[in-house]
XYZ file of C-alpha atoms in Angstrom:
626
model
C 56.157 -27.196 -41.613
C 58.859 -27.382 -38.589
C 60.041 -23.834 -37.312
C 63.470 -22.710 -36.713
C 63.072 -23.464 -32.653
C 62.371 -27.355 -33.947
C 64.921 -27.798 -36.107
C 68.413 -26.347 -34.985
C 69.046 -28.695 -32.291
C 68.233 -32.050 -34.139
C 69.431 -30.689 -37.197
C 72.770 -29.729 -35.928
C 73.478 -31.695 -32.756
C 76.919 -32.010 -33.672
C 77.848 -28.356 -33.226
C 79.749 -28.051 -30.310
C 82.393 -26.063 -28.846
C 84.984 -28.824 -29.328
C 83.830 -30.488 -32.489
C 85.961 -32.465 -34.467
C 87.577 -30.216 -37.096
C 86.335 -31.304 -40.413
C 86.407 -29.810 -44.445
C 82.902 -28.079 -44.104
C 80.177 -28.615 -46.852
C 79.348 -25.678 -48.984
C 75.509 -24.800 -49.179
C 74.341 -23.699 -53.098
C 70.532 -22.703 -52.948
C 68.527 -21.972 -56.220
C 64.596 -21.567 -57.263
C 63.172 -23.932 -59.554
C 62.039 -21.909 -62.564
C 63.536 -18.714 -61.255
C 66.752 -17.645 -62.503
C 66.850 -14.271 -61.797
C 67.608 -12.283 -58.504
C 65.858 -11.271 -56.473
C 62.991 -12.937 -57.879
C 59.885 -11.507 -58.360
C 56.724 -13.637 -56.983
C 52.684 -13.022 -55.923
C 51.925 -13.149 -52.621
C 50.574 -17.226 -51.878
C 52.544 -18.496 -55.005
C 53.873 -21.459 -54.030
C 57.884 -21.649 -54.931
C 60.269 -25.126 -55.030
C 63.549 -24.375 -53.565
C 66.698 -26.830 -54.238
C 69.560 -27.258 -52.182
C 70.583 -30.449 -54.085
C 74.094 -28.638 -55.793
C 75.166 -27.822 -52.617
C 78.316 -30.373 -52.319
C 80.029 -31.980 -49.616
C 83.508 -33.579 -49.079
C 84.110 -36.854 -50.069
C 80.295 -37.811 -49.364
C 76.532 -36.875 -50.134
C 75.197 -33.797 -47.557
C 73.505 -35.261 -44.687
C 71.214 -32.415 -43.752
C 69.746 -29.034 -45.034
C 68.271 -26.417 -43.117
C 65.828 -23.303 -45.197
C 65.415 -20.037 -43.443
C 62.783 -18.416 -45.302
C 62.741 -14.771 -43.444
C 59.419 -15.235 -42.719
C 59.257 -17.051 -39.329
C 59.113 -20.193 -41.286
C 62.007 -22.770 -42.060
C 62.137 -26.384 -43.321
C 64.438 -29.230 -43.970
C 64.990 -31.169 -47.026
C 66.717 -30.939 -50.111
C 64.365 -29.887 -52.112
C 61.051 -27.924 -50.406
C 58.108 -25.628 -51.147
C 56.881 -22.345 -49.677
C 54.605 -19.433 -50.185
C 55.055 -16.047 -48.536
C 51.613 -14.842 -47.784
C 52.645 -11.203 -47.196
C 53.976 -8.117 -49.633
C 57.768 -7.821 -49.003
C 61.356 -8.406 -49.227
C 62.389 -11.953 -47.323
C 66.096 -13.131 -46.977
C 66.105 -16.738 -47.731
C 68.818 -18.927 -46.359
C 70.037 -22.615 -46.894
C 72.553 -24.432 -44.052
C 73.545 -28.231 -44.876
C 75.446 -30.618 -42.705
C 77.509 -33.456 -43.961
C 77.786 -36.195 -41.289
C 79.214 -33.817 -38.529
C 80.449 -30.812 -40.354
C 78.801 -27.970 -41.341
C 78.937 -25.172 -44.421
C 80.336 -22.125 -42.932
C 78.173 -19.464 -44.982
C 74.657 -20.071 -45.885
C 73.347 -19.646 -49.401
C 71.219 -16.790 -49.665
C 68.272 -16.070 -51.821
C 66.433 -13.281 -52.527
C 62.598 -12.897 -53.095
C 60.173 -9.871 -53.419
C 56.610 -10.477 -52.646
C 54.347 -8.024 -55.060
C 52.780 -5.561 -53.081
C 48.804 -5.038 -54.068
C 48.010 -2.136 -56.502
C 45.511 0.385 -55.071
C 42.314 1.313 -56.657
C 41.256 3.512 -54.380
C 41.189 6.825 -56.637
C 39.553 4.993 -59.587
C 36.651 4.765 -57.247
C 36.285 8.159 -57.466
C 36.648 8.872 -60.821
C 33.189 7.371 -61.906
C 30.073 8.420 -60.997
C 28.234 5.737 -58.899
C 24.778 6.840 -60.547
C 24.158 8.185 -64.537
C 21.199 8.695 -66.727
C 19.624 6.168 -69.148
C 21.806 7.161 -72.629
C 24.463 8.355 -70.788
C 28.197 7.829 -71.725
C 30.648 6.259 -68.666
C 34.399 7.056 -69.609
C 36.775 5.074 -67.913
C 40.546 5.665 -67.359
C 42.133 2.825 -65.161
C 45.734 4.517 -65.258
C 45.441 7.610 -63.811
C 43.129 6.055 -60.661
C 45.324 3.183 -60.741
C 48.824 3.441 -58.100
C 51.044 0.163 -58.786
C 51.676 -0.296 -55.383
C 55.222 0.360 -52.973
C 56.897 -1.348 -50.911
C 59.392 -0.321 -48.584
C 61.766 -2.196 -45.275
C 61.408 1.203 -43.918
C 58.912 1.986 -41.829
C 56.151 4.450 -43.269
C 57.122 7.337 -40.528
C 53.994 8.370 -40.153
C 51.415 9.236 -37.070
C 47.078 9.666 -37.803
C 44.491 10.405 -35.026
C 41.059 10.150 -36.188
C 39.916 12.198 -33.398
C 42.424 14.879 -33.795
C 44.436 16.258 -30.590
C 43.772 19.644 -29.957
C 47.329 22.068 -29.764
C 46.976 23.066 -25.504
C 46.361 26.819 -24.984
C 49.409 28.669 -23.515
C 51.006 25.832 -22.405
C 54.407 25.752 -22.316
C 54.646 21.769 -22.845
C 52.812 22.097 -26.074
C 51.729 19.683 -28.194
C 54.436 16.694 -28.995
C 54.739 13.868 -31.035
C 57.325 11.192 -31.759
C 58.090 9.320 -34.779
C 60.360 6.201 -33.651
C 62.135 4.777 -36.788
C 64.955 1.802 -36.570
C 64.972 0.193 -39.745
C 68.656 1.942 -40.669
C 71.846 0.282 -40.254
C 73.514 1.236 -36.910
C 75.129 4.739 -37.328
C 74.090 5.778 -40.349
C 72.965 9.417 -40.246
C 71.817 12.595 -41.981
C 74.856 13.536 -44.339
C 72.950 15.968 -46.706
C 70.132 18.062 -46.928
C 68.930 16.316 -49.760
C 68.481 13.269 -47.481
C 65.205 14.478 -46.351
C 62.775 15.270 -49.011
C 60.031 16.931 -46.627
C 58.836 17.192 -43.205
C 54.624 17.156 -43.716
C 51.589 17.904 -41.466
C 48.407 18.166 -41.961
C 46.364 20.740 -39.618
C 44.466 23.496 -38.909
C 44.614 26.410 -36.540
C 42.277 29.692 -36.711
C 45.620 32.322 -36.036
C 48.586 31.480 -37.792
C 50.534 33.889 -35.650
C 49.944 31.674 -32.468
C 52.026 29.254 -33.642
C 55.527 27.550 -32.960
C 56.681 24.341 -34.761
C 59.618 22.173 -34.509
C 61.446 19.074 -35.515
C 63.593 17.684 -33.228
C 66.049 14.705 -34.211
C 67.264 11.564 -32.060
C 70.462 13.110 -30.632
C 68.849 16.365 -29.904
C 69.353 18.569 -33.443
C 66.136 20.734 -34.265
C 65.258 23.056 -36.669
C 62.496 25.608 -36.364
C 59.738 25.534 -39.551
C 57.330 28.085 -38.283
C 58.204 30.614 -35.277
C 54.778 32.364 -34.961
C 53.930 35.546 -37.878
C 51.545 35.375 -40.435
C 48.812 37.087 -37.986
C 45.323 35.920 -38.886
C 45.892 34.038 -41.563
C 44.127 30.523 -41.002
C 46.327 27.234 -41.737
C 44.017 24.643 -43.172
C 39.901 25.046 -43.131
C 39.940 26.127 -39.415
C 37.044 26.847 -37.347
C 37.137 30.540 -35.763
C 34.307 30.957 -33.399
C 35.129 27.770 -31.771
C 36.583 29.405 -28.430
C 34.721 28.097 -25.692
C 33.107 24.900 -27.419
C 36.494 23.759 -29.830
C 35.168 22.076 -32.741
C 38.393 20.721 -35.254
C 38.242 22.681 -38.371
C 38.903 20.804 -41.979
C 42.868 19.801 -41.997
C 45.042 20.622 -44.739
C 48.622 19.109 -46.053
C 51.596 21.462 -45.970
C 55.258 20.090 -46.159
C 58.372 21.798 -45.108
C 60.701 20.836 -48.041
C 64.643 22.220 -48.457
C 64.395 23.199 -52.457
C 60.770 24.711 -52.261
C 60.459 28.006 -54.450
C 57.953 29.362 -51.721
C 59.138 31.236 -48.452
C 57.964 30.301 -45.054
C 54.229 30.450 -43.974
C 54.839 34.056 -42.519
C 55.988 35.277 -45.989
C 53.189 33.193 -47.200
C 50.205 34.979 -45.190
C 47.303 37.037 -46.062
C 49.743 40.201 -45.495
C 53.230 38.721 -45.927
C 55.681 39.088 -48.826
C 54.220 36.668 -51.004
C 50.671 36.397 -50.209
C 49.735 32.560 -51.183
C 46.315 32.130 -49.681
C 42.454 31.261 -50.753
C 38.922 31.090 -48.928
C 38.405 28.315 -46.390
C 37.470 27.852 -43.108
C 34.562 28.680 -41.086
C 33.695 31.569 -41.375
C 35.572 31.986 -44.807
C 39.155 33.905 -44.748
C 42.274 33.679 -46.241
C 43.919 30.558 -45.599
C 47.182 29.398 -46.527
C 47.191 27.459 -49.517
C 48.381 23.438 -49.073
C 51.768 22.587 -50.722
C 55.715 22.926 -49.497
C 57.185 25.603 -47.935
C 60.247 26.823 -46.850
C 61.385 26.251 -42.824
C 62.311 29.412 -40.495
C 65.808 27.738 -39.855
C 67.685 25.336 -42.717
C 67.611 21.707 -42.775
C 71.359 21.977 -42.790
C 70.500 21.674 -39.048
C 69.756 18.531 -39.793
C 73.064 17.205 -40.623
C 74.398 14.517 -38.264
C 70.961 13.473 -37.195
C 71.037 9.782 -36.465
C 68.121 8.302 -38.649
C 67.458 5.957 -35.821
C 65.493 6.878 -32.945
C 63.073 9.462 -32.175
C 62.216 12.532 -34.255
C 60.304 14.383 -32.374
C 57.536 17.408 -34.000
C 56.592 20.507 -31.319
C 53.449 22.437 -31.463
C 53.297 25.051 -29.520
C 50.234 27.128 -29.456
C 51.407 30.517 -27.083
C 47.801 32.126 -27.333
C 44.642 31.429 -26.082
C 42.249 32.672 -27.981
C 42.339 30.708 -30.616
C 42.480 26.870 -31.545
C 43.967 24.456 -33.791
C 43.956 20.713 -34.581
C 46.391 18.009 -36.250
C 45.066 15.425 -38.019
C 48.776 13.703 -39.042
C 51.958 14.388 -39.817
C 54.986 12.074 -41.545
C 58.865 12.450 -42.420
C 59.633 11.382 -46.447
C 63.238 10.005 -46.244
C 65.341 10.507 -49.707
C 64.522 6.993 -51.693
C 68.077 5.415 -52.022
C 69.253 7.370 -48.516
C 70.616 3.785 -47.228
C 72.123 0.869 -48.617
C 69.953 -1.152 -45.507
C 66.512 -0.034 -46.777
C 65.159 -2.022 -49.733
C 62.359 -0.642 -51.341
C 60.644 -1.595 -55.366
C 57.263 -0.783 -57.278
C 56.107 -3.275 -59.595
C 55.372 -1.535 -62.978
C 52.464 -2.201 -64.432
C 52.067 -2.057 -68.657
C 48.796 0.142 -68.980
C 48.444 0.200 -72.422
C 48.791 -3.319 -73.204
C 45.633 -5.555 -73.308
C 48.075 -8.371 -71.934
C 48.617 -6.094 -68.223
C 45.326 -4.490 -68.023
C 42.015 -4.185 -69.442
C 38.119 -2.916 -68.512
C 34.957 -5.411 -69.017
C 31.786 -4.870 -68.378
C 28.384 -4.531 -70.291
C 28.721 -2.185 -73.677
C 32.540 -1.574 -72.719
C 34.667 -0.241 -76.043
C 38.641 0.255 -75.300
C 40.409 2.558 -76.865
C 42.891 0.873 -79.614
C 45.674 2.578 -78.399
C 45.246 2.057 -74.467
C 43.388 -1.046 -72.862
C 43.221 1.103 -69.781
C 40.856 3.644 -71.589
C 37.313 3.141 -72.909
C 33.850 3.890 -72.991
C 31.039 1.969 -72.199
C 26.910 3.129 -72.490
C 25.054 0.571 -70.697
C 22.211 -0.813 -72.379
C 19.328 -1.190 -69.599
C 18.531 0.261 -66.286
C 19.552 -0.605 -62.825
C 23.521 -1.661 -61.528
C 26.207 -2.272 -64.264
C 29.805 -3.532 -62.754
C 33.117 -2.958 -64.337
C 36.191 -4.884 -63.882
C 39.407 -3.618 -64.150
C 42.542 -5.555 -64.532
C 46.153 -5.653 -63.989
C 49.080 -8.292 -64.757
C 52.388 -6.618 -62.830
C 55.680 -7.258 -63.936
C 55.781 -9.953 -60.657
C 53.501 -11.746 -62.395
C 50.363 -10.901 -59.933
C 46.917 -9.874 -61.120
C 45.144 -7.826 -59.719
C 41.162 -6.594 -60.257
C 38.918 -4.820 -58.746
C 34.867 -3.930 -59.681
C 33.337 -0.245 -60.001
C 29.161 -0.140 -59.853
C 27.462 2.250 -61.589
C 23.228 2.789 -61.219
C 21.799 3.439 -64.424
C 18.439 5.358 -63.126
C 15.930 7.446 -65.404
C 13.852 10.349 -64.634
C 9.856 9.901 -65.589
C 9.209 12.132 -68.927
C 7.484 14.964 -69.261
C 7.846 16.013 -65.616
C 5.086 17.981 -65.042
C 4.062 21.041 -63.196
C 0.678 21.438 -60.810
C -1.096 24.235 -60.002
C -3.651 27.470 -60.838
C -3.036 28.302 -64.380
C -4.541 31.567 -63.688
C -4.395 34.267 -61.852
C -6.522 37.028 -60.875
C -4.581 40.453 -61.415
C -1.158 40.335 -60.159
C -2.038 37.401 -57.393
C 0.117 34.486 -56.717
C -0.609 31.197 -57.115
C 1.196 27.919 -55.937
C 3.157 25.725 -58.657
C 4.109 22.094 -57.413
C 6.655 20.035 -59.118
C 6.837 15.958 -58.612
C 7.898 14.773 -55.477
C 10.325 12.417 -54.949
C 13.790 13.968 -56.973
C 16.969 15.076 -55.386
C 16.844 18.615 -56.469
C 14.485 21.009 -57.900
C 15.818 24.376 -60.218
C 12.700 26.770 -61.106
C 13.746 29.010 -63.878
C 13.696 32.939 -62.936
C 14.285 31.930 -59.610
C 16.610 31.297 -56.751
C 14.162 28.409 -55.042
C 15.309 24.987 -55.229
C 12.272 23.605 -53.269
C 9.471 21.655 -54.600
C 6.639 24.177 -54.614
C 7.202 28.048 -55.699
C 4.697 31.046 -55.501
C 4.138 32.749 -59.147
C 2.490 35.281 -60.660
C 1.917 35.640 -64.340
C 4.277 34.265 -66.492
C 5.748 30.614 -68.427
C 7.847 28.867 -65.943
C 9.625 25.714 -66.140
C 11.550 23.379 -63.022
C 14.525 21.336 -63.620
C 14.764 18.524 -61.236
C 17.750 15.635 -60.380
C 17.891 11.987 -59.538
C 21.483 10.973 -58.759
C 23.221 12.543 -61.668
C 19.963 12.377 -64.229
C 18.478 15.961 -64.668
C 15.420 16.218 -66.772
C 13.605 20.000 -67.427
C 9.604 19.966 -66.995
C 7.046 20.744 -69.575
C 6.685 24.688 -69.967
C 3.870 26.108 -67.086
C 1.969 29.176 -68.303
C -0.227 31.258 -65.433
C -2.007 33.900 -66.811
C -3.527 36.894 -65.844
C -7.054 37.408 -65.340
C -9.129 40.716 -64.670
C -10.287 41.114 -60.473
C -13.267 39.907 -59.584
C -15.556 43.392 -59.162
C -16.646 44.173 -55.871
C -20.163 42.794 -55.308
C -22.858 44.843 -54.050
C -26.115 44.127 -51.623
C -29.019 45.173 -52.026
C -32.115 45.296 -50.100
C -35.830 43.583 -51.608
C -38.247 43.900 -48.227
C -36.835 41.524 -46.025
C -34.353 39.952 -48.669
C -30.449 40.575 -49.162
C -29.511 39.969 -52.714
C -26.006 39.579 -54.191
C -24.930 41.181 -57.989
C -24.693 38.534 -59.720
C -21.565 35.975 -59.782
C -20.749 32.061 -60.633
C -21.093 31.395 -56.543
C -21.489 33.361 -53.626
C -20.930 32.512 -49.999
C -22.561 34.434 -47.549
C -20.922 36.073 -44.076
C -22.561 37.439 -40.650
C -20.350 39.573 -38.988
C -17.423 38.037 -40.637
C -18.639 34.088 -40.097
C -19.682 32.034 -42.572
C -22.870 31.454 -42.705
C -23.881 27.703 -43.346
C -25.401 26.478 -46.407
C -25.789 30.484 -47.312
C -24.147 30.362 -51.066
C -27.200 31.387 -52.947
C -27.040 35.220 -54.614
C -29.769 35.841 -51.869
C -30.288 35.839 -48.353
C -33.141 35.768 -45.970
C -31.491 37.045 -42.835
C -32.418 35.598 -39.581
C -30.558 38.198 -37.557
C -29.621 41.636 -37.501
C -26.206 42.635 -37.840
C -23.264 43.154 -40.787
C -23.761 41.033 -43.745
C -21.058 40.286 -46.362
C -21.139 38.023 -49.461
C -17.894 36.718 -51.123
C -18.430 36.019 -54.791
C -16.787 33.759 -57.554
C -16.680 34.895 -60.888
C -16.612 32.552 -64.415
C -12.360 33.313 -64.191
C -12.677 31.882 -60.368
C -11.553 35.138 -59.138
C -13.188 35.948 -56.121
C -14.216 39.207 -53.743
C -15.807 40.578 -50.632
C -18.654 43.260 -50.690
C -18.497 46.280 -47.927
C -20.723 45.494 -45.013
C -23.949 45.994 -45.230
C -25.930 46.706 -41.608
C -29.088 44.696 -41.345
C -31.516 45.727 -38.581
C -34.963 45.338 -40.034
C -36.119 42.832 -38.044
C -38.043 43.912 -34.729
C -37.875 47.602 -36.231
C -41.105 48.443 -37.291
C -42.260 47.468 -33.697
C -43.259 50.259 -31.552
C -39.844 52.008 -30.248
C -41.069 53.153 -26.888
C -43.836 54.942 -26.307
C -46.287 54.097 -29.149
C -43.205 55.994 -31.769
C -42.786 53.697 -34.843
C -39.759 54.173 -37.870
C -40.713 53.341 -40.877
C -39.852 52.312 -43.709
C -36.422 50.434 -42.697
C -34.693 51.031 -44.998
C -35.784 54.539 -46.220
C -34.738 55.907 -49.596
C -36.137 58.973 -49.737
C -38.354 59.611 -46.951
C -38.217 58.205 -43.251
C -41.546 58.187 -41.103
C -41.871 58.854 -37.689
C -45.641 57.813 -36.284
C -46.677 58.297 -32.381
C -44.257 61.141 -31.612
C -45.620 64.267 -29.754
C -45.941 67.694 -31.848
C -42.774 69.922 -30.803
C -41.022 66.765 -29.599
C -36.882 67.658 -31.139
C -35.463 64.975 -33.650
C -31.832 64.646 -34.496
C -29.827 62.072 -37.344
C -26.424 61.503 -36.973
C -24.180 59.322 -38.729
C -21.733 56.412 -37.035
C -18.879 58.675 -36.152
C -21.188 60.799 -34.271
C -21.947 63.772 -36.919
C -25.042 65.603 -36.914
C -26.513 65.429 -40.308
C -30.210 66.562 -39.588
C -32.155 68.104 -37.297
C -35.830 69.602 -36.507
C -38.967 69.528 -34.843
C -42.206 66.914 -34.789
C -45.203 68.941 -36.484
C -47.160 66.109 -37.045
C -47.860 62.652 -37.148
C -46.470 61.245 -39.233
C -43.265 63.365 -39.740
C -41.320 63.344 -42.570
C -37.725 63.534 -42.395
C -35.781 63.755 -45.241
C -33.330 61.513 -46.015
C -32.819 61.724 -49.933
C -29.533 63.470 -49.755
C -28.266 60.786 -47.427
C -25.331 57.934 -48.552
C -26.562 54.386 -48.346
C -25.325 53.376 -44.722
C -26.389 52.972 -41.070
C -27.177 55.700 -39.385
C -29.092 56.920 -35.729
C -31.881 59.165 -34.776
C -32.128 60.460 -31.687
C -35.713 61.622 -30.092
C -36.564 63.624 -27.244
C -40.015 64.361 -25.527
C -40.881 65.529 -22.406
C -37.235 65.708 -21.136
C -37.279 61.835 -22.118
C -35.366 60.834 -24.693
C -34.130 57.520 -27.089
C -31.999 56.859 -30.086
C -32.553 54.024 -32.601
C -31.163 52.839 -35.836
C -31.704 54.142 -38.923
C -31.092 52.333 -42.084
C -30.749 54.400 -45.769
C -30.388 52.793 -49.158
């Protein structure tokens, strides 16, 4: 297909400045199959235009020339084209006849379909459900026909948001640049512009100046500082010295709002219209349209051309604030130059749109509603699709994991207890989420005592409660005692027994009793039959080595005494004291013979010490009473 730049000089050689006057040709253009204007086409579909009424003087035309709007022209009388893009396109025919030319083109008129968007349906069904589970979907309300518009969107987006400067007197400023108005035409009303929008945050609303400013200069003030603390959007406050952007949020300055200006709007203004957000959480003004510090009647006489200009201006420095984007919404039918249309799309009516997909059922009165329970595990896709009023169809394909949770799930761990102990529940591994009943937890293992308990755990959207967990109470172990049998330490008896040496295991030593190797303090931990299990006192073990001679031919026997404690070898009138660990003197007296007999029936089982002394010579050694 030629271009425009190929075909107007061969085409129309003959036009000259000093042609020969002639009775010019008149151009007639028409669509094949399309009688109505403009006409309404899908983007790609291939169209026949036909020039052949157009009618010449006295002779056949001798040349036609199609401007499609596009870029793209061709000659002939009769020609195809498809416009591959959403829009509005001007289509023009020229003819010749011999050296004459039609003085006005023919014009057509053809709208392009713009593309519906799907994007909210996405979102209105869950990617993942549960075996059994119902989906319900609802294509109209997640469905948006689709816009088109020769204006441009007047609109600005970072996605790395500018920060508003600290104290700086330049501010923060942005231009919009629109010239898709006829020449001249301005703002005549304030209904002409339907909002000014932003969306931001900032941690102090009082900081804050902001202002439109129009092509030729007008402005009008929306927000001139007030509202104190009162965050605008999901702001971060704490941010001072390392600025992190805060969530933005949507506000609009409109002209016929019913709510005042942000300051009125605050956490202590007139009208308080605020909620949670933010980081930490405070009262933050809500999103929605507010009312501007100055009137849009400032506004009036704005060229719609040109720049309009929006001024941030943040005067303190203490706090900090972000924009994510802002836009200007022009009145619909504010020019005669700006074409705009929306295909409508017929939602109840099988013929314009309908759901399939595995176990779908519409509803009889809406092909955009249904339900659909899909018969086996793993992905299930749903088409939805529209017929516009273009013409143009339109689908698009929602996936939805059908998953299942493993029944019974169940719980792990000691089902009893010994008195008011804890023990350790486990739930499966592998789930999104875990709930315990009677509890705040929501991790995979919980500490108990006595008591039923039950976990409810997710996968994707699938929740499934476990089998009921009962841990019940058992009676303490007792205490176990040790006894003494010659040169043996037994246990009371227990289901199993581990021996300790000051307070180390002792290897292979899980009989109930011991033959000591050592002296020193001797524990035994126990199991009883409810697996309960406890630690006898210390008992002192210093048999070995004792009956030996003590120093100087003096023997102490037996070790240990229960009644009666010999002392052999000691001299007559040598002095003899006991005293107990702390120090205590429990017993005292004099050798009369050998050998003596001290007393030691009123004594507590235990360790104890005797001290000796003889010929200004003295010892101490231990004593050992059961």
């Amino acid at each position: 297909m030629k271009t425009p730049k190929d075909l107007l000089l061969p085409a129309f050689v003959l036009l000259a400045p000093h042609a020969i006057a002639c009775d010019p040709p008149l151009a007639s253009a028409a669509i094949v199959g399309e009688l109505a204007q403009p006409a309404l086409v899908c983007p790609g579909e291939m169209l026949s235009f036909d020039g052949s009424a157009s009618t010449g003087v006295g002779g056949p035309i001798t040349a036609y020339l199609w401007d499609f709007g596009d870029g793209a022209s061709d000659t002939g009388m009769v020609v195809q084209h498809a416009f591959l893009e959403p829009g509005a396109y001007h289509v023009r025919l020229s003819v010749q006849q011999d050296t004459c030319v039609s003085l006005a083109p023919s014009a057509l008129m053809v709208w392009v379909s713009p593309a519906p968007d799907f994007s909210v349906l996405a979102s209105t069904v869950p990617s993942t459900i549960c075996a059994g589970d119902t989906i319900y979907l609802n294509g109209e309300t997640g469905t948006n026909a689709g816009h088109w518009s020769s204006l441009p969107s007047g609109a600005d987006h970072w996605n790395d948001p500018p920060m508003f400067p600290d104290s700086d007197p330049a501010g923060f400023t942005n231009a919009l640049t629109f010239t898709g108005f006829s020449p001249g035409e301005a703002v005549d009303s304030i209904d002409d512009i339907t909002g000014i929008c932003a969306s931001l945050e900032h941690s102090y609303m009082g900081d804050l100046v902001i202002q439109i400013t129009c092509p030729n200069g007008q402005s009008m003030l929306m927000h001139q500082q007030g509202g104190g603390g009162t965050y605008i959007g999901g702001a971060n406050d704490g941010d001072e010295f390392n600025p992190i952007p805060g969530e933005c949020w949507s506000y609009c300055w409109t002209p016929d709002t019913a709510w005042g200006t942000y300051a009125q709007n605050s956490e202590f203004g007139a009208t308080p219209h605020v909620m949670l957000g933010g980081t930490p959480p405070r009262s933050a003004l809500i999103p929605g349209d507010y009312s501007s510090v100055q009137p849009f009647t400032n506004l009036i006489g704005c060229p719609l051309n040109g720049p309009w200009t929006l001024s941030i201006y943040d005067l303190w420095a203490a706090d900090n604030g972000y924009i994510c984007d802002w836009w200007i919404d022009f009145a619909p039918g504010l020019s005669d130059s700006v074409i705009h249309f929306t295909p409508t799309i017929g939602f109840t009516d099988p013929d314009s749109a309908y759901w399939s997909g595995d176990g779908f059922v519409p509803n009889s009165e809406n092909s955009s509603e249904g339900m659909a329970v899909p018969a086996d595990l793993g992905l299930h896709a749903y088409s939805y699709t529209v017929t516009n009023n273009f013409g143009c169809t339109y689908d698009t394909t929602l996936t939805v994991q059908v998953a299942i949770i493993p029944v019974p799930v169940l719980i792990s761990g000691d089902s009893t207890t010994c008195g008011n102990a804890h023990v350790l529940l486990s739930a499966p591994e592998g789930y999104d989420s875990y709930r315990w009943q009677y509890s705040y937890q929501t991790s995979q293992q919980l500490l108990v005592g006595p008591g039923t308990f039950t976990v409810t755990v997710t996968l994707g959207s699938c929740e499934a409660e476990s089998e009921p967990f009962v841990v019940l109470a058992t009676a303490p172990a007792e205490t176990p005692a040790i006894t003494q049998q010659d040169l043996l330490l037994v246990s009371s008896e227990a289901l199993a027994y581990q021996w300790f040496l000051d307070d180390v295991p002792i290897d292979g030593a899980v009989d109930q009793t011991l033959e000591p190797v050592a002296n020193g303090l001797y524990t035994v931990e126990i199991t009883d039959a409810n697996g309960c299990q406890a630690v006898s006192d210390s008992y002192p073990f210093t048999t070995l080595g004792i009956e030996a001679t003590v120093g100087g031919g003096l023997l102490l026997h037996p070790q240990p005494a229960r009644d009666v404690l010999l002392l052999s070898g000691a001299r007559t009138g040598s002095a003899y004291r006991l005293f107990d660990l702390g120090g205590q003197l429990l017993l005292k007296g004099s050798v009369t013979g050998s050998p003596q007999q001290i007393r030691v029936e009123g004594l507590a089982p235990g360790f104890y010490v005797l001290e000796l002394r003889q010929d200004q010579q003295g010892g101490r050694w231990p004593v050992i009473v059961e």
